[in-house]
PDB file of C-alpha atoms in Angstrom:
ATOM      1  CA  MET A   1       0.000   0.000   0.000  1.00 46.00           C
ATOM      2  CA  SER A   2       1.489   3.352  -1.005  1.00 47.00           C
ATOM      3  CA  VAL A   3       1.622   6.307   1.374  1.00 46.00           C
ATOM      4  CA  ASP A   4      -1.495   7.909  -0.140  1.00 60.00           C
ATOM      5  CA  GLN A   5      -3.454   4.715  -0.783  1.00 80.00           C
ATOM      6  CA  THR A   6      -6.706   4.110   1.061  1.00 81.00           C
ATOM      7  CA  GLN A   7      -8.355   0.709   0.732  1.00 86.00           C
ATOM      8  CA  LEU A   8     -11.951  -0.299   1.472  1.00 86.00           C
ATOM      9  CA  ASP A   9     -11.743  -3.073   4.054  1.00 90.00           C
ATOM     10  CA  HIS A  10     -15.360  -3.776   4.901  1.00 92.00           C
ATOM     11  CA  VAL A  11     -18.910  -2.468   5.120  1.00 93.00           C
ATOM     12  CA  ALA A  12     -20.696  -3.210   8.412  1.00 95.00           C
ATOM     13  CA  PHE A  13     -24.410  -3.716   9.017  1.00 95.00           C
ATOM     14  CA  ALA A  14     -26.126  -3.805  12.395  1.00 97.00           C
ATOM     15  CA  VAL A  15     -28.799  -6.450  12.996  1.00 98.00           C
ATOM     16  CA  PRO A  16     -30.722  -7.510  16.102  1.00 97.00           C
ATOM     17  CA  ARG A  17     -29.738 -11.199  15.629  1.00 96.00           C
ATOM     18  CA  ILE A  18     -26.901 -12.650  13.550  1.00 96.00           C
ATOM     19  CA  ALA A  19     -28.944 -15.792  12.855  1.00 94.00           C
ATOM     20  CA  ASP A  20     -31.336 -13.715  10.750  1.00 94.00           C
ATOM     21  CA  ALA A  21     -28.524 -12.367   8.526  1.00 96.00           C
ATOM     22  CA  VAL A  22     -26.596 -15.560   7.764  1.00 96.00           C
ATOM     23  CA  PRO A  23     -29.093 -17.020   5.258  1.00 96.00           C
ATOM     24  CA  PHE A  24     -28.717 -13.877   3.130  1.00 96.00           C
ATOM     25  CA  VAL A  25     -24.983 -13.184   3.619  1.00 96.00           C
ATOM     26  CA  VAL A  26     -23.928 -16.801   3.025  1.00 97.00           C
ATOM     27  CA  GLY A  27     -26.925 -18.498   1.417  1.00 96.00           C
ATOM     28  CA  GLU A  28     -27.627 -15.827  -1.193  1.00 95.00           C
ATOM     29  CA  LEU A  29     -24.435 -13.740  -1.464  1.00 95.00           C
ATOM     30  CA  GLY A  30     -21.954 -16.605  -1.008  1.00 96.00           C
ATOM     31  CA  GLY A  31     -19.905 -14.985   1.780  1.00 96.00           C
ATOM     32  CA  ARG A  32     -16.831 -16.901   2.939  1.00 96.00           C
ATOM     33  CA  GLU A  33     -15.824 -16.817   6.616  1.00 95.00           C
ATOM     34  CA  ARG A  34     -13.125 -14.208   7.294  1.00 93.00           C
ATOM     35  CA  ASP A  35     -12.941 -13.204  10.950  1.00 90.00           C
ATOM     36  CA  VAL A  36     -15.045 -13.092  14.090  1.00 91.00           C
ATOM     37  CA  GLY A  37     -14.923 -11.642  17.563  1.00 89.00           C
ATOM     38  CA  PRO A  38     -16.523  -9.892  20.480  1.00 89.00           C
ATOM     39  CA  GLY A  39     -16.348  -6.129  20.824  1.00 87.00           C
ATOM     40  CA  ILE A  40     -17.362  -3.836  23.648  1.00 87.00           C
ATOM     41  CA  GLY A  41     -21.163  -3.845  23.508  1.00 92.00           C
ATOM     42  CA  PHE A  42     -21.368  -5.893  20.304  1.00 94.00           C
ATOM     43  CA  LEU A  43     -20.394  -9.129  18.598  1.00 95.00           C
ATOM     44  CA  TRP A  44     -19.109  -9.189  15.009  1.00 95.00           C
ATOM     45  CA  TRP A  45     -18.632 -11.589  12.122  1.00 96.00           C
ATOM     46  CA  GLN A  46     -16.983 -10.871   8.757  1.00 96.00           C
ATOM     47  CA  TRP A  47     -17.369 -12.620   5.412  1.00 96.00           C
ATOM     48  CA  ASP A  48     -15.177 -12.184   2.315  1.00 95.00           C
ATOM     49  CA  PHE A  49     -16.490 -11.810  -1.202  1.00 94.00           C
ATOM     50  CA  GLU A  50     -15.121 -11.847  -4.738  1.00 91.00           C
ATOM     51  CA  GLY A  51     -12.476  -9.227  -5.432  1.00 83.00           C
ATOM     52  CA  GLY A  52     -11.573  -8.621  -1.780  1.00 81.00           C
ATOM     53  CA  GLY A  53     -14.734  -6.950  -0.505  1.00 84.00           C
ATOM     54  CA  ALA A  54     -16.036  -7.919   2.923  1.00 93.00           C
ATOM     55  CA  LEU A  55     -19.234  -7.533   4.935  1.00 95.00           C
ATOM     56  CA  GLU A  56     -19.275  -7.316   8.699  1.00 97.00           C
ATOM     57  CA  ILE A  57     -22.440  -8.065  10.628  1.00 98.00           C
ATOM     58  CA  LEU A  58     -22.806  -6.552  14.107  1.00 97.00           C
ATOM     59  CA  GLU A  59     -25.143  -7.849  16.792  1.00 97.00           C
ATOM     60  CA  PRO A  60     -25.784  -6.007  20.087  1.00 97.00           C
ATOM     61  CA  ASP A  61     -24.296  -7.502  23.225  1.00 95.00           C
ATOM     62  CA  GLY A  62     -24.281  -6.234  26.770  1.00 90.00           C
ATOM     63  CA  PRO A  63     -26.628  -3.780  28.464  1.00 93.00           C
ATOM     64  CA  PRO A  64     -30.075  -2.981  27.038  1.00 92.00           C
ATOM     65  CA  ASP A  65     -29.077   0.679  26.533  1.00 94.00           C
ATOM     66  CA  GLY A  66     -25.868  -0.124  24.628  1.00 95.00           C
ATOM     67  CA  PHE A  67     -24.857   1.924  21.575  1.00 92.00           C
ATOM     68  CA  LEU A  68     -25.795  -0.728  19.013  1.00 95.00           C
ATOM     69  CA  ARG A  69     -29.249  -1.321  20.518  1.00 97.00           C
ATOM     70  CA  ARG A  70     -29.788   2.469  20.447  1.00 95.00           C
ATOM     71  CA  PHE A  71     -28.596   2.537  16.818  1.00 93.00           C
ATOM     72  CA  LEU A  72     -31.087  -0.185  15.813  1.00 96.00           C
ATOM     73  CA  ALA A  73     -33.944   1.478  17.715  1.00 96.00           C
ATOM     74  CA  ALA A  74     -33.242   4.902  16.194  1.00 93.00           C
ATOM     75  CA  ARG A  75     -33.280   3.465  12.675  1.00 91.00           C
ATOM     76  CA  GLY A  76     -36.218   1.131  13.194  1.00 95.00           C
ATOM     77  CA  GLY A  77     -34.176  -2.026  12.603  1.00 95.00           C
ATOM     78  CA  PRO A  78     -31.197  -3.369  10.658  1.00 96.00           C
ATOM     79  CA  GLY A  79     -29.094  -1.122   8.482  1.00 92.00           C
ATOM     80  CA  PRO A  80     -25.639   0.062   7.490  1.00 92.00           C
ATOM     81  CA  HIS A  81     -23.549   1.031  10.507  1.00 92.00           C
ATOM     82  CA  HIS A  82     -20.038   1.829   9.309  1.00 93.00           C
ATOM     83  CA  VAL A  83     -17.572   1.634   6.463  1.00 93.00           C
ATOM     84  CA  THR A  84     -13.940   0.803   7.246  1.00 93.00           C
ATOM     85  CA  PHE A  85     -10.971   1.984   5.218  1.00 93.00           C
ATOM     86  CA  LYS A  86      -7.411   0.831   5.807  1.00 93.00           C
ATOM     87  CA  VAL A  87      -4.726   3.472   5.519  1.00 95.00           C
ATOM     88  CA  PRO A  88      -0.924   3.182   5.674  1.00 94.00           C
ATOM     89  CA  ASP A  89      -0.589   5.979   8.284  1.00 94.00           C
ATOM     90  CA  LEU A  90      -3.491   6.652  10.661  1.00 94.00           C
ATOM     91  CA  HIS A  91      -2.141   9.966  11.981  1.00 94.00           C
ATOM     92  CA  ARG A  92      -1.626  11.296   8.468  1.00 95.00           C
ATOM     93  CA  ALA A  93      -5.143  10.173   7.476  1.00 94.00           C
ATOM     94  CA  MET A  94      -6.593  11.906  10.544  1.00 94.00           C
ATOM     95  CA  GLU A  95      -4.738  15.114   9.662  1.00 95.00           C
ATOM     96  CA  ARG A  96      -6.041  14.977   6.087  1.00 94.00           C
ATOM     97  CA  ALA A  97      -9.605  14.352   7.293  1.00 92.00           C
ATOM     98  CA  ARG A  98      -9.452  17.320   9.679  1.00 93.00           C
ATOM     99  CA  ALA A  99      -8.011  19.516   6.931  1.00 95.00           C
ATOM    100  CA  MET A 100     -11.047  18.572   4.805  1.00 91.00           C
ATOM    101  CA  GLY A 101     -13.430  19.670   7.601  1.00 91.00           C
ATOM    102  CA  HIS A 102     -14.272  16.265   9.112  1.00 90.00           C
ATOM    103  CA  ASP A 103     -14.632  15.726  12.838  1.00 90.00           C
ATOM    104  CA  VAL A 104     -12.309  12.906  13.913  1.00 93.00           C
ATOM    105  CA  VAL A 105     -13.729  11.153  16.968  1.00 89.00           C
ATOM    106  CA  GLY A 106     -12.996   8.009  18.936  1.00 84.00           C
ATOM    107  CA  HIS A 107      -9.259   7.643  18.246  1.00 85.00           C
ATOM    108  CA  ASN A 108      -8.062   4.327  19.682  1.00 83.00           C
ATOM    109  CA  ALA A 109      -4.487   3.079  19.520  1.00 76.00           C
ATOM    110  CA  ALA A 110      -4.678   0.514  22.325  1.00 71.00           C
ATOM    111  CA  SER A 111      -3.326  -2.233  20.073  1.00 76.00           C
ATOM    112  CA  PRO A 112      -0.363  -1.701  17.734  1.00 78.00           C
ATOM    113  CA  SER A 113      -1.868  -4.252  15.352  1.00 81.00           C
ATOM    114  CA  TRP A 114      -5.178  -2.325  14.954  1.00 84.00           C
ATOM    115  CA  MET A 115      -5.214   1.455  15.448  1.00 91.00           C
ATOM    116  CA  GLU A 116      -8.437   3.237  14.563  1.00 93.00           C
ATOM    117  CA  ALA A 117     -10.248   6.536  14.432  1.00 95.00           C
ATOM    118  CA  PHE A 118     -13.731   7.478  13.324  1.00 94.00           C
ATOM    119  CA  LEU A 119     -15.221  10.297  11.288  1.00 93.00           C
ATOM    120  CA  HIS A 120     -18.434  11.667  12.729  1.00 88.00           C
ATOM    121  CA  PRO A 121     -21.523  10.221  11.002  1.00 86.00           C
ATOM    122  CA  LYS A 122     -23.148  13.641  10.505  1.00 86.00           C
ATOM    123  CA  ARG A 123     -20.903  14.080   7.434  1.00 79.00           C
ATOM    124  CA  ALA A 124     -21.676  10.631   5.948  1.00 77.00           C
ATOM    125  CA  GLN A 125     -25.486  10.266   5.863  1.00 76.00           C
ATOM    126  CA  GLY A 126     -25.527   8.884   9.411  1.00 79.00           C
ATOM    127  CA  ILE A 127     -22.896   6.202   8.879  1.00 84.00           C
ATOM    128  CA  VAL A 128     -19.677   6.041  10.846  1.00 90.00           C
ATOM    129  CA  VAL A 129     -16.511   6.070   8.751  1.00 93.00           C
ATOM    130  CA  GLN A 130     -13.753   4.074  10.429  1.00 94.00           C
ATOM    131  CA  ILE A 131     -10.154   4.585   9.362  1.00 95.00           C
ATOM    132  CA  VAL A 132      -7.654   1.952  10.417  1.00 94.00           C
ATOM    133  CA  GLU A 133      -3.940   1.354  10.356  1.00 93.00           C
ATOM    134  CA  SER A 134      -3.524  -2.400  10.558  1.00 88.00           C
ATOM    135  CA  HIS A 135      -0.375  -4.386  11.292  1.00 85.00           C
ATOM    136  CA  PRO A 136      -1.421  -8.042  11.594  1.00 76.00           C
ATOM    137  CA  GLU A 137       2.250  -9.060  11.694  1.00 77.00           C
ATOM    138  CA  LEU A 138       2.380  -7.587  15.228  1.00 74.00           C
ATOM    139  CA  GLY A 139      -0.139 -10.086  16.544  1.00 68.00           C
ATOM    140  CA  GLU A 140      -3.800 -10.817  16.115  1.00 60.00           C
ATOM    141  CA  TRP A 141      -6.563 -11.285  18.600  1.00 52.00           C
ATOM    142  CA  ASP A 142      -6.890 -15.009  19.248  1.00 49.00           C
ATOM    143  CA  PRO A 143     -10.410 -16.177  20.088  1.00 44.00           C
ATOM    144  CA  GLU A 144      -9.044 -19.562  21.266  1.00 46.00           C
ATOM    145  CA  GLY A 145     -12.082 -21.242  19.762  1.00 50.00           C
ATOM    146  CA  SER A 146     -14.430 -19.502  22.181  1.00 64.00           C
ATOM    147  CA  PHE A 147     -16.218 -17.484  19.513  1.00 76.00           C
ATOM    148  CA  ALA A 148     -17.372 -19.015  16.255  1.00 86.00           C
ATOM    149  CA  PHE A 149     -19.415 -18.402  13.145  1.00 90.00           C
ATOM    150  CA  PRO A 150     -23.087 -19.312  13.305  1.00 90.00           C
ATOM    151  CA  PRO A 151     -24.227 -22.297  11.216  1.00 90.00           C
ATOM    152  CA  SER A 152     -24.286 -21.553   7.491  1.00 92.00           C
ATOM    153  CA  PRO A 153     -26.712 -22.784   4.854  1.00 92.00           C
ATOM    154  CA  ALA A 154     -25.562 -25.822   2.899  1.00 92.00           C
ATOM    155  CA  ASN A 155     -24.192 -25.372  -0.628  1.00 93.00           C
ATOM    156  CA  PRO A 156     -23.848 -21.577  -0.770  1.00 94.00           C
ATOM    157  CA  PRO A 157     -23.438 -19.979  -4.186  1.00 94.00           C
ATOM    158  CA  PRO A 158     -20.121 -18.518  -5.374  1.00 93.00           C
ATOM    159  CA  PRO A 159     -19.341 -15.187  -3.665  1.00 93.00           C
ATOM    160  CA  VAL A 160     -20.664 -12.003  -5.236  1.00 92.00           C
ATOM    161  CA  ARG A 161     -18.407  -8.951  -5.741  1.00 88.00           C
ATOM    162  CA  VAL A 162     -18.774  -6.212  -3.090  1.00 77.00           C
ATOM    163  CA  LEU A 163     -17.778  -2.841  -4.506  1.00 73.00           C
ATOM    164  CA  GLY A 164     -18.827  -0.492  -1.734  1.00 68.00           C
ATOM    165  CA  LEU A 165     -21.897   1.039  -0.181  1.00 70.00           C
ATOM    166  CA  ARG A 166     -24.373   3.247  -2.014  1.00 74.00           C
ATOM    167  CA  LEU A 167     -26.890   5.239  -0.007  1.00 68.00           C
ATOM    168  CA  SER A 168     -29.916   6.972  -1.434  1.00 63.00           C
TER     169      SER A 168
END
């Protein structure tokens, strides 16, 4: 990745229950298991598609007033939550975003393998834009088998190509 290159990593959708999304994501779109894990107040699963695109599905976890439950209630149900772009230099990307008038919020560099910041959703039709500097060579989160993908439909079709997210 060059210094100025930004790459779409994934598009995330929030749903009340992951089990309701799997028949569509795998059974109709042909998603292939990528990664999975718990977050703070949510659980997440990612599937890869043709050409490198990925979808992430988020399910609320934790207290009844958690951010993802509030997000689902405010929007009346499932919908796009965030778009994640990988950048070669997070601090430089944050500086460029601020110079373009974006509010950078939620900067988190707790892990050297995954440093992130967010652009406020008011500038992106209500969707959070996540920018990430990723260094998997420094160590990945290891679920130790404690967190898995939900059962998938049998005989899924070949993966579709995910190009991005279009809002109207």
